[in-house]
PDB file of C-alpha atoms and ligand atoms in Angstrom:
ATOM      1  CA  UNK A   1      11.115  20.082  22.287  1.00  0.00           C
ATOM      2  CA  UNK A   2       9.005  20.987  19.240  1.00  0.00           C
ATOM      3  CA  UNK A   3      10.132  21.945  15.744  1.00  0.00           C
ATOM      4  CA  UNK A   4       7.965  24.739  14.342  1.00  0.00           C
ATOM      5  CA  UNK A   5       8.490  23.517  10.763  1.00  0.00           C
ATOM      6  CA  UNK A   6       7.554  19.917  11.514  1.00  0.00           C
ATOM      7  CA  UNK A   7       4.147  18.663  10.401  1.00  0.00           C
ATOM      8  CA  UNK A   8       4.065  15.877  13.002  1.00  0.00           C
ATOM      9  CA  UNK A   9       4.874  18.369  15.798  1.00  0.00           C
ATOM     10  CA  UNK A  10       1.845  20.344  14.623  1.00  0.00           C
ATOM     11  CA  UNK A  11      -0.326  17.223  14.447  1.00  0.00           C
ATOM     12  CA  UNK A  12       0.811  15.800  17.787  1.00  0.00           C
ATOM     13  CA  UNK A  13       0.340  19.221  19.417  1.00  0.00           C
ATOM     14  CA  UNK A  14      -3.189  19.482  17.988  1.00  0.00           C
ATOM     15  CA  UNK A  15      -2.373  22.545  15.854  1.00  0.00           C
ATOM     16  CA  UNK A  16      -3.297  20.560  12.727  1.00  0.00           C
ATOM     17  CA  UNK A  17      -6.344  18.304  13.089  1.00  0.00           C
ATOM     18  CA  UNK A  18      -5.957  14.561  12.674  1.00  0.00           C
ATOM     19  CA  UNK A  19      -8.048  11.441  13.045  1.00  0.00           C
ATOM     20  CA  UNK A  20      -6.714  10.535  16.477  1.00  0.00           C
ATOM     21  CA  UNK A  21      -7.608   7.025  17.604  1.00  0.00           C
ATOM     22  CA  UNK A  22      -5.645   7.163  20.874  1.00  0.00           C
ATOM     23  CA  UNK A  23      -3.776   9.809  22.844  1.00  0.00           C
ATOM     24  CA  UNK A  24      -2.062  10.304  26.175  1.00  0.00           C
ATOM     25  CA  UNK A  25       0.440  12.805  27.582  1.00  0.00           C
ATOM     26  CA  UNK A  26       3.296  11.378  25.552  1.00  0.00           C
ATOM     27  CA  UNK A  27       1.846  10.005  22.298  1.00  0.00           C
ATOM     28  CA  UNK A  28      -0.849  10.484  19.706  1.00  0.00           C
ATOM     29  CA  UNK A  29      -1.939   7.646  17.418  1.00  0.00           C
ATOM     30  CA  UNK A  30      -3.479   8.914  14.185  1.00  0.00           C
ATOM     31  CA  UNK A  31      -4.815   7.409  10.978  1.00  0.00           C
ATOM     32  CA  UNK A  32      -2.310   7.715   8.126  1.00  0.00           C
ATOM     33  CA  UNK A  33      -3.524  10.144   5.456  1.00  0.00           C
ATOM     34  CA  UNK A  34      -2.401   7.813   2.672  1.00  0.00           C
ATOM     35  CA  UNK A  35      -2.991   4.370   4.163  1.00  0.00           C
ATOM     36  CA  UNK A  36      -1.462   1.124   2.926  1.00  0.00           C
ATOM     37  CA  UNK A  37      -4.501  -0.747   4.260  1.00  0.00           C
ATOM     38  CA  UNK A  38      -7.737  -0.024   6.129  1.00  0.00           C
ATOM     39  CA  UNK A  39      -6.755   1.156   9.583  1.00  0.00           C
ATOM     40  CA  UNK A  40      -3.095   2.053   8.850  1.00  0.00           C
ATOM     41  CA  UNK A  41      -2.123   4.270  11.788  1.00  0.00           C
ATOM     42  CA  UNK A  42       0.962   6.071  13.113  1.00  0.00           C
ATOM     43  CA  UNK A  43       2.251   6.335  16.675  1.00  0.00           C
ATOM     44  CA  UNK A  44       3.682   9.836  17.024  1.00  0.00           C
ATOM     45  CA  UNK A  45       5.450  11.058  20.166  1.00  0.00           C
ATOM     46  CA  UNK A  46       4.581  14.616  21.172  1.00  0.00           C
ATOM     47  CA  UNK A  47       8.289  15.410  21.559  1.00  0.00           C
ATOM     48  CA  UNK A  48      10.266  15.944  18.368  1.00  0.00           C
ATOM     49  CA  UNK A  49      12.830  13.205  17.723  1.00  0.00           C
ATOM     50  CA  UNK A  50      13.869  12.979  14.073  1.00  0.00           C
ATOM     51  CA  UNK A  51      14.314   9.213  14.247  1.00  0.00           C
ATOM     52  CA  UNK A  52      14.990   6.212  16.482  1.00  0.00           C
ATOM     53  CA  UNK A  53      18.658   7.159  16.965  1.00  0.00           C
ATOM     54  CA  UNK A  54      17.624  10.455  18.620  1.00  0.00           C
ATOM     55  CA  UNK A  55      14.965   8.923  20.817  1.00  0.00           C
ATOM     56  CA  UNK A  56      15.818   8.100  24.449  1.00  0.00           C
ATOM     57  CA  UNK A  57      15.652   4.388  25.333  1.00  0.00           C
ATOM     58  CA  UNK A  58      12.856   4.761  27.848  1.00  0.00           C
ATOM     59  CA  UNK A  59      10.626   6.488  25.268  1.00  0.00           C
ATOM     60  CA  UNK A  60      11.467   3.797  22.697  1.00  0.00           C
ATOM     61  CA  UNK A  61      10.415   1.175  25.245  1.00  0.00           C
ATOM     62  CA  UNK A  62       7.065   2.889  25.799  1.00  0.00           C
ATOM     63  CA  UNK A  63       6.517   3.168  22.011  1.00  0.00           C
ATOM     64  CA  UNK A  64       6.832  -0.612  21.732  1.00  0.00           C
ATOM     65  CA  UNK A  65       4.477  -1.218  24.650  1.00  0.00           C
ATOM     66  CA  UNK A  66       1.912   1.084  23.028  1.00  0.00           C
ATOM     67  CA  UNK A  67       2.433  -0.627  19.646  1.00  0.00           C
ATOM     68  CA  UNK A  68       1.647  -3.975  21.247  1.00  0.00           C
ATOM     69  CA  UNK A  69      -1.517  -2.623  22.907  1.00  0.00           C
ATOM     70  CA  UNK A  70      -2.682  -0.927  19.695  1.00  0.00           C
ATOM     71  CA  UNK A  71      -1.997  -4.027  17.583  1.00  0.00           C
ATOM     72  CA  UNK A  72      -4.158  -6.178  19.879  1.00  0.00           C
ATOM     73  CA  UNK A  73      -6.917  -3.607  20.107  1.00  0.00           C
ATOM     74  CA  UNK A  74      -6.981  -2.844  16.347  1.00  0.00           C
ATOM     75  CA  UNK A  75      -6.885  -6.531  15.393  1.00  0.00           C
ATOM     76  CA  UNK A  76      -9.928  -7.168  17.544  1.00  0.00           C
ATOM     77  CA  UNK A  77     -11.873  -4.190  16.182  1.00  0.00           C
ATOM     78  CA  UNK A  78     -10.903  -4.557  12.525  1.00  0.00           C
ATOM     79  CA  UNK A  79     -10.812  -8.359  12.457  1.00  0.00           C
ATOM     80  CA  UNK A  80      -7.622  -8.176  10.370  1.00  0.00           C
ATOM     81  CA  UNK A  81      -5.645 -11.330   9.553  1.00  0.00           C
ATOM     82  CA  UNK A  82      -2.181 -10.052  10.470  1.00  0.00           C
ATOM     83  CA  UNK A  83      -0.262  -6.956  11.437  1.00  0.00           C
ATOM     84  CA  UNK A  84       2.929  -5.160  10.344  1.00  0.00           C
ATOM     85  CA  UNK A  85       4.830  -2.780  12.600  1.00  0.00           C
ATOM     86  CA  UNK A  86       7.226  -0.702  10.518  1.00  0.00           C
ATOM     87  CA  UNK A  87       9.516   2.141  11.478  1.00  0.00           C
ATOM     88  CA  UNK A  88      11.739   3.875   8.906  1.00  0.00           C
ATOM     89  CA  UNK A  89      14.943   5.762   9.738  1.00  0.00           C
ATOM     90  CA  UNK A  90      16.611   7.903   7.100  1.00  0.00           C
ATOM     91  CA  UNK A  91      15.837   8.596   3.475  1.00  0.00           C
ATOM     92  CA  UNK A  92      17.612   5.406   2.374  1.00  0.00           C
ATOM     93  CA  UNK A  93      15.167   3.444   4.498  1.00  0.00           C
ATOM     94  CA  UNK A  94      12.131   5.224   3.076  1.00  0.00           C
ATOM     95  CA  UNK A  95      11.575   7.835   5.790  1.00  0.00           C
ATOM     96  CA  UNK A  96       9.741  10.868   4.381  1.00  0.00           C
ATOM     97  CA  UNK A  97       8.630  12.667   7.565  1.00  0.00           C
ATOM     98  CA  UNK A  98      11.555  13.380   9.860  1.00  0.00           C
ATOM     99  CA  UNK A  99       9.707  13.179  13.157  1.00  0.00           C
ATOM    100  CA  UNK A 100       9.815   9.665  14.609  1.00  0.00           C
ATOM    101  CA  UNK A 101       6.716   7.623  13.893  1.00  0.00           C
ATOM    102  CA  UNK A 102       5.852   3.954  14.010  1.00  0.00           C
ATOM    103  CA  UNK A 103       3.534   2.533  11.372  1.00  0.00           C
ATOM    104  CA  UNK A 104       0.778   0.215  12.598  1.00  0.00           C
ATOM    105  CA  UNK A 105      -0.471  -1.641   9.528  1.00  0.00           C
ATOM    106  CA  UNK A 106      -3.363  -4.074   9.825  1.00  0.00           C
ATOM    107  CA  UNK A 107      -3.056  -6.774   7.158  1.00  0.00           C
ATOM    108  CA  UNK A 108      -5.814  -8.607   5.396  1.00  0.00           C
ATOM    109  CA  UNK A 109      -5.413 -11.781   3.356  1.00  0.00           C
ATOM    110  CA  UNK A 110      -5.023 -10.732  -0.297  1.00  0.00           C
ATOM    111  CA  UNK A 111      -4.816  -6.997   0.510  1.00  0.00           C
ATOM    112  CA  UNK A 112      -2.421  -6.478  -2.410  1.00  0.00           C
ATOM    113  CA  UNK A 113       0.507  -5.213  -0.343  1.00  0.00           C
ATOM    114  CA  UNK A 114       2.481  -8.454  -0.323  1.00  0.00           C
ATOM    115  CA  UNK A 115       5.255  -7.035  -2.509  1.00  0.00           C
ATOM    116  CA  UNK A 116       5.445  -3.554  -1.012  1.00  0.00           C
ATOM    117  CA  UNK A 117       5.971  -4.709   2.540  1.00  0.00           C
ATOM    118  CA  UNK A 118       8.665  -7.242   1.800  1.00  0.00           C
ATOM    119  CA  UNK A 119      12.134  -7.051   0.340  1.00  0.00           C
ATOM    120  CA  UNK A 120      14.387  -8.692  -2.192  1.00  0.00           C
ATOM    121  CA  UNK A 121      16.815 -11.287  -0.892  1.00  0.00           C
ATOM    122  CA  UNK A 122      20.554 -10.804  -1.431  1.00  0.00           C
ATOM    123  CA  UNK A 123      22.649 -13.724  -2.457  1.00  0.00           C
ATOM    124  CA  UNK A 124      25.709 -13.399  -0.237  1.00  0.00           C
ATOM    125  CA  UNK A 125      28.674 -15.736  -0.329  1.00  0.00           C
ATOM    126  CA  UNK A 126      29.661 -17.577   2.851  1.00  0.00           C
ATOM    127  CA  UNK A 127      32.659 -15.160   3.162  1.00  0.00           C
ATOM    128  CA  UNK A 128      30.493 -12.067   2.849  1.00  0.00           C
ATOM    129  CA  UNK A 129      28.086 -13.388   5.449  1.00  0.00           C
ATOM    130  CA  UNK A 130      31.011 -14.210   7.753  1.00  0.00           C
ATOM    131  CA  UNK A 131      32.416 -10.640   7.294  1.00  0.00           C
ATOM    132  CA  UNK A 132      29.141  -9.081   8.313  1.00  0.00           C
ATOM    133  CA  UNK A 133      28.818 -11.487  11.227  1.00  0.00           C
ATOM    134  CA  UNK A 134      32.313 -10.496  12.508  1.00  0.00           C
ATOM    135  CA  UNK A 135      31.426  -6.792  12.210  1.00  0.00           C
ATOM    136  CA  UNK A 136      28.209  -7.135  14.154  1.00  0.00           C
ATOM    137  CA  UNK A 137      29.016  -9.789  16.745  1.00  0.00           C
ATOM    138  CA  UNK A 138      29.276  -8.217  20.228  1.00  0.00           C
TER     139      UNK A 138
HETATM  140  P1  5GP B 201       7.534   7.454   6.388  1.00  0.00           P
HETATM  141  O1  5GP B 201       7.648   7.219   4.907  1.00  0.00           O
HETATM  142  O2  5GP B 201       8.261   8.721   6.808  1.00  0.00           O
HETATM  143  O3  5GP B 201       7.894   6.282   7.232  1.00  0.00           O
HETATM  144  O4  5GP B 201       5.985   7.668   6.639  1.00  0.00           O
HETATM  145  C1  5GP B 201       5.335   8.891   6.616  1.00  0.00           C
HETATM  146  C2  5GP B 201       3.845   8.594   6.657  1.00  0.00           C
HETATM  147  O5  5GP B 201       3.161   9.759   7.073  1.00  0.00           O
HETATM  148  C3  5GP B 201       3.266   8.216   5.286  1.00  0.00           C
HETATM  149  O6  5GP B 201       2.618   6.942   5.390  1.00  0.00           O
HETATM  150  C4  5GP B 201       2.289   9.334   4.978  1.00  0.00           C
HETATM  151  O7  5GP B 201       1.138   8.894   4.310  1.00  0.00           O
HETATM  152  C5  5GP B 201       1.975   9.890   6.355  1.00  0.00           C
HETATM  153  N1  5GP B 201       1.662  11.307   6.375  1.00  0.00           N
HETATM  154  C6  5GP B 201       2.387  12.314   5.798  1.00  0.00           C
HETATM  155  N2  5GP B 201       1.808  13.504   6.041  1.00  0.00           N
HETATM  156  C7  5GP B 201       0.697  13.251   6.789  1.00  0.00           C
HETATM  157  C8  5GP B 201      -0.320  14.091   7.344  1.00  0.00           C
HETATM  158  O8  5GP B 201      -0.326  15.308   7.201  1.00  0.00           O
HETATM  159  N3  5GP B 201      -1.298  13.481   8.070  1.00  0.00           N
HETATM  160  C9  5GP B 201      -1.332  12.123   8.251  1.00  0.00           C
HETATM  161  N4  5GP B 201      -2.338  11.631   8.972  1.00  0.00           N
HETATM  162  N5  5GP B 201      -0.388  11.307   7.735  1.00  0.00           N
HETATM  163  C10 5GP B 201       0.602  11.853   7.016  1.00  0.00           C
HETATM  164 ZN1   ZN B 202       8.375  17.171  14.935  1.00  0.00          ZN
END
């Protein structure tokens, strides 16, 4: 299914041009228009899923397999020093385009993004940690 108002539906469908570095029947991998680093790319499924919650498990599995292949390939070609794979769900998590996408971010020593791609650390009490553990434990 496509959403006619969605920019990533238009990009993945080829209606809007993009710098596509890989594509197959299911996915397009494009360069991010406002990259965090040199080579920052996005895996975009051709189907419209707003986020990870909406995406079927088998598609999510194939996204991860593609992410692994792209990370290896891009690291070799760009000679980067590390690699971040980031995927935001919901406004609170920083999502701005509501068509699932996975960020592939090559990292270079001293690339200046150290603070942006990490987070502050909470100081939780032992009780608070235990509460969360009880909630999440299966
Ligand atoms: P989010 O914040 O939703 O996880 O990431 C959205 C990403 O999409 C941002 O990194 C932004 O630069 C990128 N982006 C937004 N619009 C376009 C576009 O039209 N073309 C490309 N190539 N990237 C886009
Ligand atoms: Zn879409």
